[in-house]
Each structure stands twice: as structure tokens, then as C-alpha cells.
Short mmCIF file of C-alpha atoms and ligand atoms in Angstrom, two decimals:
data_model
loop_
_atom_site.label_atom_id
_atom_site.label_comp_id
_atom_site.label_asym_id
_atom_site.label_seq_id
_atom_site.Cartn_x
_atom_site.Cartn_y
_atom_site.Cartn_z
CA MET A 1486 -22.17 9.30 27.96
CA THR A 1487 -25.26 9.25 27.93
CA GLU A 1488 -27.39 9.20 25.37
CA ARG A 1489 -25.41 5.90 23.41
CA THR A 1490 -23.31 6.96 19.73
CA ILE A 1491 -24.35 4.89 17.22
CA ARG A 1492 -21.63 2.50 15.71
CA VAL A 1493 -21.93 1.90 12.29
CA LEU A 1494 -19.50 -0.22 9.44
CA VAL A 1495 -20.00 0.80 6.07
CA ALA A 1496 -19.04 -1.87 3.67
CA LYS A 1497 -18.38 -2.83 0.35
CA PRO A 1498 -19.10 -5.97 -1.60
CA GLY A 1499 -18.28 -6.65 -4.38
CA LEU A 1500 -15.85 -6.48 -7.24
CA ASP A 1501 -17.13 -2.45 -8.41
CA GLY A 1502 -13.22 -1.04 -7.94
CA HIS A 1503 -14.56 2.75 -6.44
CA ASP A 1504 -16.43 3.94 -3.62
CA ARG A 1505 -17.34 7.00 -4.19
CA GLY A 1506 -20.98 6.65 -2.89
CA ALA A 1507 -19.66 5.14 0.10
CA LYS A 1508 -17.24 7.20 1.58
CA VAL A 1509 -20.05 10.52 1.32
CA ILE A 1510 -22.53 8.15 2.97
CA ALA A 1511 -19.55 7.88 6.03
CA ARG A 1512 -19.01 11.33 5.59
CA ALA A 1513 -22.54 12.29 6.55
CA LEU A 1514 -23.21 9.50 8.81
CA ARG A 1515 -19.81 10.67 11.21
CA ASP A 1516 -20.98 14.73 10.16
CA ALA A 1517 -24.51 13.31 11.89
CA GLY A 1518 -22.75 12.23 15.19
CA MET A 1519 -21.98 8.66 14.22
CA GLU A 1520 -18.97 6.03 14.67
CA VAL A 1521 -18.13 4.82 10.78
CA VAL A 1522 -16.17 1.57 10.37
CA TYR A 1523 -15.11 1.90 6.90
CA THR A 1524 -13.66 -1.39 5.73
CA GLY A 1525 -12.55 -0.52 1.91
CA ILE A 1526 -13.26 -1.68 -1.64
CA ARG A 1527 -13.75 -5.40 -2.59
CA GLN A 1528 -14.65 -6.79 0.97
CA THR A 1529 -15.58 -10.66 1.00
CA PRO A 1530 -19.22 -11.89 3.01
CA GLU A 1531 -16.87 -13.72 5.22
CA MET A 1532 -15.20 -10.09 6.20
CA ILE A 1533 -18.20 -7.40 5.83
CA ALA A 1534 -19.96 -9.83 9.36
CA GLU A 1535 -16.42 -9.97 10.89
CA ALA A 1536 -16.27 -6.76 11.41
CA ALA A 1537 -19.60 -6.53 11.68
CA LEU A 1538 -18.95 -9.15 14.56
CA GLN A 1539 -15.64 -7.63 16.23
CA GLU A 1540 -16.69 -3.89 15.71
CA ASP A 1541 -20.14 -4.76 17.36
CA VAL A 1542 -21.65 -2.53 15.53
CA ASP A 1543 -25.50 -1.18 15.06
CA VAL A 1544 -25.45 -1.01 12.27
CA VAL A 1545 -24.56 -2.51 8.78
CA GLY A 1546 -24.32 -0.01 5.55
CA MET A 1547 -23.46 -1.70 2.36
CA SER A 1548 -22.85 -0.04 -0.76
CA ILE A 1549 -23.68 -2.17 -4.22
CA LEU A 1550 -23.04 -1.56 -7.70
CA SER A 1551 -21.91 -4.27 -9.29
CA GLY A 1552 -24.86 -6.41 -9.24
CA ALA A 1553 -23.93 -8.83 -7.56
CA HIS A 1554 -26.05 -8.38 -4.55
CA MET A 1555 -28.68 -11.67 -4.95
CA ALA A 1556 -25.43 -13.20 -4.66
CA LEU A 1557 -23.68 -11.31 -1.63
CA PHE A 1558 -26.31 -10.15 -0.03
CA PRO A 1559 -28.17 -13.50 1.65
CA LYS A 1560 -24.91 -15.34 2.23
CA ILE A 1561 -24.03 -11.82 3.93
CA MET A 1562 -27.07 -12.51 6.08
CA GLU A 1563 -26.46 -16.06 6.84
CA LEU A 1564 -23.34 -15.30 8.40
CA LEU A 1565 -24.73 -12.25 10.37
CA GLY A 1566 -27.22 -14.47 11.89
CA GLU A 1567 -24.48 -17.42 12.51
CA TYR A 1568 -22.42 -14.98 14.79
CA GLY A 1569 -25.92 -14.10 16.93
CA MET A 1570 -25.99 -9.96 15.17
CA ASP A 1571 -29.30 -10.63 14.40
CA ASP A 1572 -30.21 -7.17 16.03
CA VAL A 1573 -27.86 -5.54 13.87
CA LEU A 1574 -29.95 -3.13 11.52
CA VAL A 1575 -28.42 -4.12 8.07
CA VAL A 1576 -29.29 -1.15 5.02
CA ALA A 1577 -28.01 -1.26 1.79
CA GLY A 1578 -27.83 1.73 -1.32
CA GLY A 1579 -27.06 1.19 -4.43
CA ILE A 1580 -27.90 0.66 -7.99
CA ILE A 1581 -30.93 -2.86 -6.52
CA PRO A 1582 -33.70 -3.59 -9.06
CA ASP A 1583 -37.17 -3.29 -7.58
CA GLU A 1584 -38.27 -6.04 -7.95
CA ASP A 1585 -35.51 -7.76 -5.65
CA VAL A 1586 -36.37 -5.41 -2.45
CA PRO A 1587 -38.79 -8.06 -1.72
CA THR A 1588 -36.37 -10.76 -1.43
CA LEU A 1589 -34.10 -9.14 -0.34
CA ASN A 1590 -36.81 -7.12 3.33
CA ALA A 1591 -37.16 -11.03 4.21
CA LEU A 1592 -33.31 -11.96 4.11
CA GLY A 1593 -33.70 -9.13 6.89
CA ILE A 1594 -32.05 -5.84 4.79
CA GLN A 1595 -35.08 -3.62 6.30
CA GLY A 1596 -33.52 0.29 4.40
CA ILE A 1597 -32.73 -0.17 0.83
CA PHE A 1598 -31.57 3.38 -0.86
CA GLY A 1599 -31.39 3.92 -4.59
CA PRO A 1600 -28.97 6.44 -6.38
CA GLY A 1601 -29.15 9.47 -5.34
CA THR A 1602 -30.98 9.38 -2.57
CA PRO A 1603 -30.23 12.60 -0.10
CA THR A 1604 -28.49 11.50 2.91
CA ASP A 1605 -30.16 13.09 4.92
CA ARG A 1606 -32.45 9.84 4.98
CA ILE A 1607 -30.30 7.26 5.06
CA VAL A 1608 -28.88 9.04 8.65
CA GLU A 1609 -33.02 9.62 9.40
CA PHE A 1610 -34.11 6.02 8.89
CA ILE A 1611 -30.69 4.99 10.81
CA ARG A 1612 -32.19 7.35 13.85
CA GLU A 1613 -34.92 5.52 13.51
CA HIS A 1614 -34.49 1.46 13.50
CA ALA A 1615 -30.73 1.34 15.05
CA ARG A 1616 -31.34 -0.68 17.96
CA MET B 522 -25.54 -10.86 31.34
CA ILE B 523 -22.43 -10.09 33.18
CA GLU B 524 -21.90 -13.78 34.33
CA ASP B 525 -22.56 -14.76 30.14
CA LEU B 526 -19.81 -12.22 29.03
CA VAL B 527 -17.71 -13.07 31.30
CA GLU B 528 -17.87 -16.49 30.50
CA GLY B 529 -17.51 -15.98 26.90
CA VAL B 530 -14.73 -13.69 26.81
CA LEU B 531 -12.77 -15.90 29.40
CA ALA B 532 -13.73 -18.53 26.58
CA GLY B 533 -13.11 -16.42 24.08
CA ARG B 534 -15.59 -16.14 22.14
CA ARG B 535 -15.40 -13.15 19.65
CA ARG B 536 -19.59 -12.48 19.97
CA ALA B 537 -18.51 -11.55 24.08
CA ILE B 538 -15.40 -9.79 23.30
CA ALA B 539 -16.52 -7.50 21.29
CA ARG B 540 -20.04 -6.85 23.26
CA THR B 541 -17.83 -6.35 26.65
CA ILE B 542 -15.22 -4.11 25.12
CA SER B 543 -18.48 -2.13 23.67
CA LEU B 544 -20.13 -2.17 27.65
CA VAL B 545 -16.52 -0.75 29.16
CA GLU B 546 -15.56 1.75 26.18
CA ASN B 547 -19.67 2.91 26.27
CA ASP B 548 -18.70 2.90 31.09
CA GLY B 549 -22.59 1.69 31.03
CA PRO B 550 -23.83 0.37 34.86
CA GLU B 551 -22.23 -2.83 34.68
CA ALA B 552 -18.99 -2.11 33.05
CA GLN B 553 -17.28 -2.48 36.67
CA GLY B 554 -18.66 -5.30 37.58
CA THR B 555 -17.20 -7.03 34.34
CA LEU B 556 -13.87 -5.56 35.12
CA ALA B 557 -14.24 -6.90 38.25
CA ALA B 558 -14.77 -10.59 36.90
CA LEU B 559 -12.02 -9.87 35.13
CA HIS B 560 -9.36 -8.66 36.34
CA PRO B 561 -7.98 -11.86 38.26
CA HIS B 562 -7.31 -13.28 33.76
CA THR B 563 -5.54 -10.36 32.96
CA GLY B 564 -2.18 -9.75 33.00
CA ARG B 565 -0.52 -12.47 30.20
CA ALA B 566 -0.76 -10.27 27.13
CA HIS B 567 2.29 -8.54 25.71
CA ILE B 568 0.99 -4.70 25.06
CA VAL B 569 2.46 -3.00 22.09
CA GLY B 570 1.52 0.82 21.17
CA VAL B 571 1.99 1.87 18.76
CA THR B 572 1.95 6.03 18.39
CA GLY B 573 2.79 8.66 14.98
CA PRO B 574 1.24 11.51 13.43
CA PRO B 575 -1.18 9.94 11.15
CA GLY B 576 -0.49 8.94 7.83
CA SER B 577 3.00 7.81 9.41
CA GLY B 578 1.70 3.77 7.99
CA LYS B 579 0.97 2.97 11.77
CA SER B 580 -2.10 1.21 10.16
CA THR B 581 0.27 -1.07 7.85
CA LEU B 582 3.10 -1.84 10.28
CA VAL B 583 0.53 -3.16 12.41
CA ASN B 584 -0.79 -5.42 9.93
CA ALA B 585 2.73 -6.39 8.71
CA LEU B 586 3.86 -6.96 12.18
CA ALA B 587 1.03 -8.68 13.12
CA LEU B 588 1.79 -10.76 9.87
CA HIS B 589 4.69 -11.40 10.85
CA PHE B 590 3.91 -12.60 14.55
CA ARG B 591 1.44 -14.77 13.49
CA LYS B 592 3.85 -17.16 11.20
CA ALA B 593 6.65 -16.49 14.34
CA LYS B 594 6.16 -18.84 17.09
CA THR B 595 4.14 -18.34 20.39
CA SER B 596 7.83 -20.10 22.40
CA LEU B 597 9.88 -16.51 21.51
CA LEU B 598 6.88 -14.59 23.07
CA LEU B 599 6.13 -17.30 25.49
CA PRO B 600 8.61 -18.52 26.49
CA GLU B 601 7.16 -20.64 29.57
CA SER B 602 4.73 -21.20 27.20
CA ASP B 603 3.71 -25.04 26.47
CA VAL B 604 2.02 -24.51 22.92
CA ALA B 605 5.48 -23.59 21.20
CA ASP B 606 4.36 -24.91 17.64
CA THR B 607 0.82 -22.62 17.90
CA PRO B 608 1.38 -18.56 16.35
CA PRO B 609 0.57 -16.37 18.93
CA ARG B 610 -3.02 -14.65 19.16
CA ILE B 611 -3.11 -11.36 18.67
CA GLY B 612 -5.70 -8.18 19.55
CA ILE B 613 -5.92 -4.97 17.64
CA ILE B 614 -7.46 -1.70 18.86
CA ALA B 615 -6.73 0.94 16.65
CA VAL B 616 -8.17 4.29 17.69
CA ASP B 617 -8.76 7.62 15.55
CA PRO B 618 -10.39 10.77 16.52
CA THR B 619 -13.33 11.96 16.95
CA SER B 620 -14.18 14.57 15.00
CA PRO B 621 -14.69 17.90 17.27
CA PHE B 622 -17.96 18.85 15.16
CA SER B 623 -20.06 16.42 15.23
CA GLY B 624 -18.96 13.84 17.83
CA GLY B 625 -18.46 11.51 15.00
CA ALA B 626 -15.24 9.75 13.89
CA ILE B 627 -14.29 7.68 10.16
CA LEU B 628 -12.80 4.89 11.76
CA GLY B 629 -10.52 3.54 8.59
CA ASP B 630 -7.81 1.10 10.10
CA ARG B 631 -8.63 -1.78 9.10
CA ILE B 632 -8.60 -0.67 5.27
CA ARG B 633 -5.04 -1.25 5.87
CA MET B 634 -5.06 -4.18 8.10
CA ARG B 635 -7.59 -7.01 5.42
CA ASP B 636 -4.80 -9.07 4.91
CA LEU B 637 -5.57 -9.45 8.33
CA ALA B 638 -9.24 -10.26 7.96
CA GLY B 639 -9.80 -14.31 8.44
CA ASP B 640 -7.05 -14.95 10.19
CA ARG B 641 -9.48 -16.58 13.28
CA GLY B 642 -5.94 -15.38 15.84
CA ILE B 643 -6.32 -12.10 15.44
CA PHE B 644 -9.39 -9.55 16.56
CA ILE B 645 -9.53 -6.01 15.46
CA ARG B 646 -11.63 -2.97 17.32
CA SER B 647 -11.66 0.11 15.84
CA MET B 648 -12.17 2.82 18.44
CA ALA B 649 -13.09 6.54 18.41
CA SER B 650 -11.58 8.87 20.27
CA ARG B 651 -14.18 10.56 21.67
CA GLY B 652 -13.22 13.71 22.24
CA ASN B 653 -11.97 12.80 25.91
CA LEU B 654 -9.02 12.66 25.95
CA GLY B 655 -8.48 11.64 29.45
CA GLY B 656 -11.06 9.56 29.26
CA LEU B 657 -9.52 7.38 25.92
CA ALA B 658 -6.46 6.29 27.86
CA TRP B 659 -8.82 4.58 30.31
CA ALA B 660 -11.67 3.24 28.08
CA THR B 661 -8.48 2.10 25.74
CA ALA B 662 -6.62 0.35 28.76
CA ASP B 663 -10.23 -1.56 29.37
CA ALA B 664 -10.20 -2.55 26.46
CA VAL B 665 -7.14 -4.24 26.62
CA LYS B 666 -8.02 -5.44 29.36
CA VAL B 667 -11.08 -7.30 27.89
CA LEU B 668 -8.77 -8.76 25.09
CA ASP B 669 -5.84 -9.79 27.76
CA ALA B 670 -8.91 -11.82 29.93
CA ALA B 671 -9.60 -13.21 26.43
CA GLY B 672 -6.74 -15.28 25.96
CA PHE B 673 -4.51 -13.22 23.54
CA ASP B 674 -0.55 -13.08 23.56
CA LEU B 675 -0.47 -9.94 22.25
CA VAL B 676 -1.92 -6.52 22.38
CA ILE B 677 -1.52 -4.16 19.82
CA VAL B 678 -3.00 -0.73 20.24
CA GLU B 679 -2.47 1.66 17.58
CA THR B 680 -2.92 6.03 18.43
CA VAL B 681 -2.67 9.16 16.70
CA GLY B 682 -0.44 11.61 17.56
CA ALA B 683 2.29 11.98 20.94
CA GLY B 684 -0.30 14.56 23.12
CA GLN B 685 -0.71 13.84 27.22
CA ALA B 686 -3.42 11.01 25.39
CA GLU B 687 -0.56 9.29 24.19
CA VAL B 688 1.20 9.30 26.80
CA ASP B 689 -1.02 8.10 29.01
CA ILE B 690 -1.86 5.30 26.51
CA ALA B 691 1.98 4.36 26.38
CA ARG B 692 1.93 4.23 29.78
CA THR B 693 -0.39 1.00 29.38
CA ALA B 694 1.48 -0.45 27.37
CA HIS B 695 4.55 -2.52 28.00
CA THR B 696 6.59 -2.15 24.88
CA THR B 697 5.21 1.40 22.70
CA VAL B 698 7.01 2.09 19.34
CA VAL B 699 7.23 5.47 17.92
CA VAL B 700 6.74 5.81 14.13
CA GLU B 701 7.98 8.88 12.18
CA VAL B 702 8.71 9.03 8.73
CA PRO B 703 11.67 11.06 6.44
CA GLY B 704 11.39 14.60 6.28
CA LEU B 705 10.06 14.79 9.71
CA GLY B 706 13.30 13.95 11.00
CA ASP B 707 14.90 17.03 8.60
CA ASP B 708 14.73 19.82 12.14
CA VAL B 709 15.44 17.29 15.37
CA GLN B 710 12.75 20.38 16.66
CA ALA B 711 10.09 19.12 14.57
CA ILE B 712 10.23 16.02 16.95
CA LYS B 713 7.74 16.37 19.32
CA ALA B 714 8.86 16.70 22.44
CA GLY B 715 7.55 13.76 25.30
CA ILE B 716 8.28 10.96 22.37
CA LEU B 717 11.70 10.25 24.02
CA GLU B 718 9.87 9.27 27.03
CA ILE B 719 7.04 7.68 25.70
CA ALA B 720 9.57 5.42 22.82
CA ASP B 721 10.92 2.07 23.44
CA VAL B 722 11.70 1.02 19.57
CA PHE B 723 11.49 4.28 16.87
CA ALA B 724 10.52 3.03 13.32
CA VAL B 725 11.31 5.12 10.91
CA ASN B 726 8.14 4.07 7.94
CA LYS B 727 8.67 5.25 4.30
CA ALA B 728 12.07 4.21 4.10
CA ASP B 729 11.58 3.90 0.25
CA LEU B 730 11.08 7.38 0.36
CA GLU B 731 13.99 10.80 0.47
CA GLY B 732 15.33 11.51 3.21
CA ALA B 733 14.92 8.26 5.72
CA ASP B 734 18.98 8.22 6.63
CA HIS B 735 18.53 12.02 7.90
CA ALA B 736 15.46 10.52 9.59
CA VAL B 737 17.55 8.05 11.07
CA MET B 738 20.46 10.18 12.16
CA ALA B 739 18.33 13.21 13.49
CA LEU B 740 16.38 10.85 15.76
CA ARG B 741 19.58 9.43 16.77
CA MET B 742 21.32 12.68 17.57
CA MET B 743 18.25 13.94 19.31
CA LEU B 744 18.18 10.28 21.73
CA ASP B 745 22.61 10.96 22.22
CA LEU B 746 21.56 14.40 23.06
CA ASP B 747 19.16 13.00 25.51
CA LYS B 748 20.39 9.72 26.92
CA ASP B 749 21.30 10.39 30.83
CA GLY B 750 18.09 12.51 30.42
CA ALA B 751 16.09 10.20 28.13
CA GLN B 752 16.94 7.61 30.41
CA ARG B 753 15.50 9.09 33.69
CA THR B 754 12.57 10.14 32.61
CA MET B 755 12.07 6.89 31.04
CA HIS B 756 12.86 5.20 33.53
CA HIS B 757 12.36 6.64 36.92
CA GLY B 758 10.91 10.01 35.66
CA ARG B 759 7.62 7.75 35.03
CA LEU B 760 7.60 5.91 38.62
CA MET B 761 8.96 9.02 40.80
CA GLU B 762 5.77 10.73 39.21
CA VAL B 763 3.77 8.15 40.59
CA VAL B 764 4.76 7.60 43.26
CA ALA B 765 4.93 11.28 43.75
CA ARG B 766 1.63 12.09 43.29
CA THR B 767 0.47 9.36 45.25
CA GLY B 768 2.90 10.15 48.21
CA ARG B 769 0.96 13.69 47.49
CA GLY B 770 -2.55 12.26 49.86
CA ALA B 771 -0.73 9.52 51.55
CA ASP B 772 0.64 10.45 55.40
CA ALA B 773 4.31 11.28 54.71
CA THR B 774 4.86 9.40 58.33
CA SER B 775 3.53 5.99 57.49
CA GLY B 776 4.01 3.93 54.99
CA SER B 777 6.82 4.56 52.17
CA PRO B 778 4.88 4.20 48.28
CA GLU B 779 9.09 5.50 47.02
CA ARG B 780 10.27 2.11 48.52
CA SER B 781 7.78 -0.61 47.60
CA LEU B 782 7.48 1.14 44.31
CA ALA B 783 11.06 2.04 43.25
CA PRO B 784 11.98 -0.12 40.30
CA PRO B 785 14.81 -2.34 40.66
CA GLY B 786 18.35 -0.85 41.10
CA ALA B 787 17.13 2.36 41.91
CA GLY B 788 18.82 4.21 44.20
CA GLN B 789 22.20 2.71 43.86
CA ALA B 790 24.72 4.97 42.76
CA SER B 791 25.71 3.09 40.23
CA ALA B 792 23.62 3.04 36.56
CA VAL B 793 20.82 0.29 35.71
CA THR B 794 21.85 -1.13 32.34
CA GLY B 795 19.05 0.16 30.72
CA TRP B 796 17.68 0.13 27.50
CA HIS B 797 18.12 2.34 24.19
CA PRO B 798 15.66 2.85 22.15
CA PRO B 799 16.81 1.37 18.56
CA ILE B 800 16.18 2.76 14.94
CA HIS B 801 14.63 0.99 12.30
CA LYS B 802 13.76 1.78 9.43
CA THR B 803 10.61 0.17 7.48
CA VAL B 804 8.81 0.53 4.44
CA ALA B 805 5.08 -0.88 5.61
CA THR B 806 3.92 -1.06 2.47
CA ARG B 807 6.42 -3.77 0.81
CA ARG B 808 7.18 -5.76 4.57
CA GLU B 809 10.42 -4.59 4.93
CA GLY B 810 11.97 -3.43 7.74
CA ILE B 811 9.50 -6.02 10.13
CA VAL B 812 11.50 -8.60 10.91
CA GLU B 813 13.93 -6.46 12.89
CA LEU B 814 11.03 -4.39 14.15
CA ALA B 815 9.68 -7.17 15.39
CA ASP B 816 12.66 -8.64 16.37
CA ALA B 817 13.12 -5.12 18.91
CA ILE B 818 9.62 -5.19 20.28
CA LEU B 819 10.63 -9.06 21.64
CA ALA B 820 14.50 -7.68 22.37
CA HIS B 821 12.73 -5.35 24.47
CA ARG B 822 9.94 -7.71 26.54
CA GLU B 823 12.67 -10.04 27.77
CA TYR B 824 14.73 -6.54 28.39
CA LEU B 825 11.86 -5.52 30.81
CA GLN B 826 11.47 -8.96 31.90
CA GLN B 827 15.26 -9.87 33.44
CA SER B 828 15.10 -6.74 34.30
CA GLY B 829 12.40 -7.13 36.05
CA ARG B 830 10.59 -3.71 35.18
CA LEU B 831 7.97 -6.02 33.49
CA VAL B 832 7.17 -6.40 37.29
CA TRP B 833 7.66 -2.85 37.86
CA ARG B 834 5.79 -1.04 35.30
CA GLU B 835 2.86 -3.02 36.44
CA ARG B 836 2.91 -1.78 39.75
CA GLU B 837 3.42 1.77 38.87
CA ARG B 838 0.38 1.34 36.59
CA ALA B 839 -1.43 -0.23 39.46
CA ALA B 840 -0.78 2.28 41.56
CA ALA B 841 -1.73 4.99 38.27
CA GLU B 842 -4.90 3.18 38.06
CA LEU B 843 -5.86 3.25 42.43
CA GLU B 844 -5.26 6.39 42.21
CA THR B 845 -7.61 8.21 39.74
CA ILE B 846 -10.05 5.61 40.56
CA ILE B 847 -9.75 6.94 44.26
CA GLN B 848 -9.64 10.40 42.61
CA HIS B 849 -13.19 10.16 41.44
CA GLU B 850 -14.72 8.02 43.73
CA SER B 851 -13.89 10.47 46.03
CA LEU B 852 -15.39 13.23 44.87
CA ARG B 853 -17.81 10.97 43.89
CA ARG B 854 -18.85 10.40 47.74
CA VAL B 855 -17.62 14.35 48.87
CA LEU B 856 -19.97 15.68 46.69
CA ALA B 857 -22.73 13.70 47.26
CA ARG B 858 -22.54 14.73 50.67
CA ILE B 859 -22.14 18.05 50.67
CA ASP B 860 -25.20 20.53 51.21
CA GLY B 861 -25.98 22.48 48.08
CA ALA B 862 -26.83 25.89 50.57
CA GLN B 863 -23.84 24.74 52.53
CA LEU B 864 -22.02 25.09 48.66
CA ARG B 865 -23.37 28.22 46.90
CA GLU B 866 -23.09 29.98 50.60
CA LEU B 867 -19.15 28.89 50.98
CA VAL B 868 -19.12 30.30 46.46
CA GLU B 869 -20.33 33.22 47.36
CA ARG B 870 -18.43 34.05 50.44
CA VAL B 871 -14.96 33.36 48.04
CA VAL B 872 -16.26 35.99 45.39
CA GLN B 873 -17.30 38.34 49.07
CA ARG B 874 -13.35 37.41 49.41
CA GLU B 875 -14.35 35.81 52.76
CA VAL B 876 -12.32 33.50 53.02
CA ASP B 877 -9.45 32.06 50.16
CA PRO B 878 -10.64 29.24 48.37
CA TYR B 879 -8.07 26.53 50.14
CA THR B 880 -9.42 27.61 53.36
CA ALA B 881 -12.81 26.45 52.21
CA SER B 882 -12.11 23.56 50.83
CA GLN B 883 -10.01 22.71 53.98
CA GLN B 884 -13.50 23.53 56.25
CA LEU B 885 -15.66 22.22 54.82
CA LEU B 886 -13.44 18.66 54.03
CA THR B 887 -13.30 18.70 57.76
CA SER B 888 -16.66 19.37 58.54
CA LEU B 889 -17.17 16.29 56.77
CA GLY B 890 -15.48 14.34 58.88
CA LEU B 891 -11.87 14.19 56.48
CA GLN B 892 -9.66 15.33 58.17
CA GLY B 893 -6.33 17.47 56.56
CA ARG B 894 -3.15 16.06 56.29
CA LYS B 895 -1.11 16.19 60.06
CA GLY B 896 0.97 19.54 59.89
CA GLN B 897 -1.33 21.10 56.97
CA THR B 898 -4.78 21.95 59.24
CA PRO B 899 -6.76 24.74 58.24
CA ALA B 900 -5.47 28.39 58.57
CA PRO B 901 -6.84 29.96 61.07
CA GLU B 902 -9.05 32.31 61.14
N1 LIG C 448 6.01 4.71 -0.10
C1 LIG C 448 4.93 4.30 1.79
N2 LIG C 448 3.59 4.27 2.37
C2 LIG C 448 3.36 3.72 2.77
C3 LIG C 448 4.57 2.94 3.15
N3 LIG C 448 3.40 2.71 4.44
C4 LIG C 448 1.91 3.03 4.61
N4 LIG C 448 2.18 3.43 3.56
C5 LIG C 448 1.39 4.54 2.60
O1 LIG C 448 0.58 5.86 3.46
C6 LIG C 448 -0.80 5.81 4.03
C7 LIG C 448 -0.96 5.70 5.36
O2 LIG C 448 -1.09 4.67 5.88
P1 LIG C 448 -1.83 4.12 7.11
O3 LIG C 448 -1.24 2.97 7.70
O4 LIG C 448 -3.56 4.19 6.84
O5 LIG C 448 -1.15 5.14 8.37
P2 LIG C 448 -1.59 6.01 9.87
O6 LIG C 448 -2.81 7.37 10.04
O7 LIG C 448 -0.46 6.19 10.33
O8 LIG C 448 -2.35 3.81 9.97
C8 LIG C 448 -0.84 5.21 3.07
O9 LIG C 448 -1.51 5.35 1.56
C9 LIG C 448 -0.36 3.55 2.14
O10 LIG C 448 -0.52 2.73 1.92
C10 LIG C 448 5.34 3.29 3.04
O11 LIG C 448 6.66 2.70 4.14
N5 LIG C 448 5.97 3.63 1.86
MG1 LIG C 449 -3.83 4.25 11.15
#
């Protein structure tokens, strides 16, 4: 295999109970030739970091609607760092107010995509930035 | 780099384990060296294959089994272990198919294994089949070796279906659990040929649904019908296949692979007391029937140990592994020494019917200094 397959963890942190958006993204990434580890809803920061570690993914993509991102994302980034996964690309989607974006970027979340972002753009972003 | 990874794997460090699995999965340039360094540390884990149709509840079963084994005492799993009170460490490899259209995959097995999250004694890795079924068995076996070397006592491999790839994967497992569900068992024909060869234990999952008893009956009937055949295929056929394949390439007069690879009891007139694959009903979602299924897995392990077949399976596997590597490697070396013009000319001569492909190959190999088998010199022109 010459071109390495990009592995992505698609996770749904927080308590909101539906994952339609996450599934759409998962399918789009698969259709773009990526291997998507999909873990389902209600993932704790520990579960997400642990799955990223075990699956040795290149990318962690998180989708959140509950508004708990400012509570959950810092914890997830901290755990990823603790596990030595500093080189992993982290992207987030869902409902994230503009004023939170700089803080999240500073945490190391590189791509932030609002609702309705065309999946092509996300695919492209990942292709460009994955380690 | 390799040294660090190897050291990390042997110390059971999760990051190193994960990276090493990626390395062997991608068959990178450092994969061989890494596996070579890990090899002396493998051979301890009991390897369990779980296979069956999509949606039959394999992942849910693996989740329930792992939960159960983590509560059980290690002594059940490793009688020789001196840490009888620590639960066994469990590695899980879950394989899902790669999309033939995009080459991508959605690996969703972790969804059903969320009860295992947070348990440091468990390591779960999802793998895509990557469209290369021959290579899948290979990549899976190598990933198993990494987990084995990392000290996992039990390694569970989940795969879909019962095709050739699964049969190959089953060869690397010590105990193969075949999962069926009610409905499929209605028709004996619906039970895929091939599963009898690989099944050491059957689980009829979703036993809460109608038709579970019927499925059990159909399976039992099929097993009874195939009793002698199945025993032969299961316990002698695989080996003989290896021997036959090995024998073909070897000098028939020197050394007898049959002897060194023979299973205990083979060649004796009396039948070996065989293993009769038990059938267990389970409701994985409610964790019903799990204790019985887990006990059957342990009983099979014990059977393998007591009968000497564990060692024999190891030998069989090593033989098959060697053979495949030799095939690849010798082809690579031969191709590196053939010059293009010579090959083109040979192809042309075959096309023009001046020479047949067998003779052409024999001549080519002989010209490279590789003599044919005794008594099988190239046909005179
Ligand atoms: N009714 C019933 N459903 C089950 C049982 N075990 C698993 N399932 C469900 O079957 C579906 C597929 O399960 P999964 O473990 O992902 O199957 P796999 O594709 O074989 O790994 C899920 O919706 C499970 O909740 C069972 O014993 N009874
Ligand atoms: Mg599954």
C-alpha cells in the first residue's frame, strides 16, 4: 500500500441523544476512502481519548450539539496530550458559537465546522491536515 | 524507533501497542524487524475467533464474554499462572469490511463494546478488511502477535461471515466460535459450508427470538450428519493440507514433514477422542448464556492442551506461515533476477505455441540455477 489510509475517530461527546450528523460525516469520510472508527453517542472524554489511543487514529472528529463543548473539549485535549497523541488532528462540528472558536483553536482543535458545512470541505480539510 | 516500539509493546504500553499494530497492518518497511523482535515473546495468549453473519450479535457477544472473563479468575485461563487472582487481560481485534467502492470503511464494533471502555485490562482495535482477503488473515495474525507479545492472556478476533478469509483467520485462532441466529438455521443448506470445518463452539445468539431451538436442532443435525467427516476435516484435514502443500515443494525423499507435523494419534487405527463442538443459546444483549459459552471456550482450550493438539496447531500454523513467506520471498527474488527482455521473449514463445508455460517456467528457473524436483526435469524439447 503506497498511500496510507487515513484513520478517523468520529465521536459524539456529551449527552445529546441523536447522532444523525455524526453518521453523515462518518459516511462521507468512508466514501472519501478513509477508515472511520465510529463509537456511538454519549462518549465521555475518557472514552474518546482512549479509543483514539487504541485505534491509533490520525484524526479525531467530534460532533456536539448540547453546548457542553467548552466543558468537554478541554478535557479531551488534555487526555490526548497525556496519552502522547499531540500529533493527532482534532476537528469539531456542531453548534459552536463564534466567540468560542479562538479558545478552541488555542486548545489545538484545528478545524471547526458549523452546521451545514458541506462534507466535501471537511474531507478536504482532513486530507490536507492529517499527519 | 523499532527498539522503542518493541520495548513499549513488551512493557504493555498502550500507545506503543497501537502504533505497532498500525505498523504491521500497513506492512511498512519496519514491520518485519518489529515482528521478528516480538516473536520470542509470543505464544502465550489463547486466541479466540468469533465469526458469523453481519448483525448476528458478534460484537455484543464479545462485549459480554470479555466482561465475564474479566470477572473470572486468571487461574481458569492460565492454570500455570502464579497470579491466580488477577483477571486475564483481554485484547480484541474487530474486523469490518472495507467498502469496495471507496476503499474506506466504517468500523462500528466499538458501539457494542462500550461496557469495556475504561477498563485498562482491555485493548480494542478495529481493523478494515482492506479488500485484500488473503492479506487480511495476515494482517490480523500479525496484530494478534502484537497483543500476544504485549501480555494479553486472551485475544478475541471478530470477523464477518464464513468465507475463505474467515477460514484463514480461524486457522490462527485456537478456538473458533461460530455465531448463528434463529432463522438462518431453518434450512440446513443455509448454514454455510465451511463453518463445520472451523467451528469449535457454536453460539445461537438472539435466542430471545423465535426459532432458536429450531436453529440449534438444524445445527445439531448437520453436525451429526457430518460427525466423522467433520472430525477428519477439523483435526486432520487442515494439517494434511499443510503437509500436502509443504510436501509438494519439498524433496519427497528427504525428511518427512508428515511425521514431524502429525497430530497426536494420527496414523493410529483407533479414532482419537475428538472434540464435539457444543451448541449454546445466547442472548448477548441480556448477557444470557454467556457463562456457558465462556466455559465451552475454556473447555476447548483445555481439550487442546490435554490432547496435545495445542502444540500441533502451533506447528501447523508455523508451517503455513513459513510456506507463505517463502512463496512471496522466492517469487520476489526470482523476479528480481529475470531480465525483462528474456521474460517478454518467453511470453511471446508461449503465445506463439512454441513452448508450453510449464516447460517455459522450468527452463527459466533452471537457467537461474534453481533445479526442479528429482524425476521432474523439464520435458525434452
Ligand atoms: N434480540 C436480540 N438482539 C441482539 C442480541 N445480540 C445482539 N443483538 C442486536 O443485534 C444488532 C447487531 O449486533 P452486533 O453485536 O453489532 O452484531 P455483529 O454485526 O455481528 O457484530 C444490535 O442491534 C444488537 O443490539 C440478542 O441476543 N437478541
Ligand atoms: Mg460487529
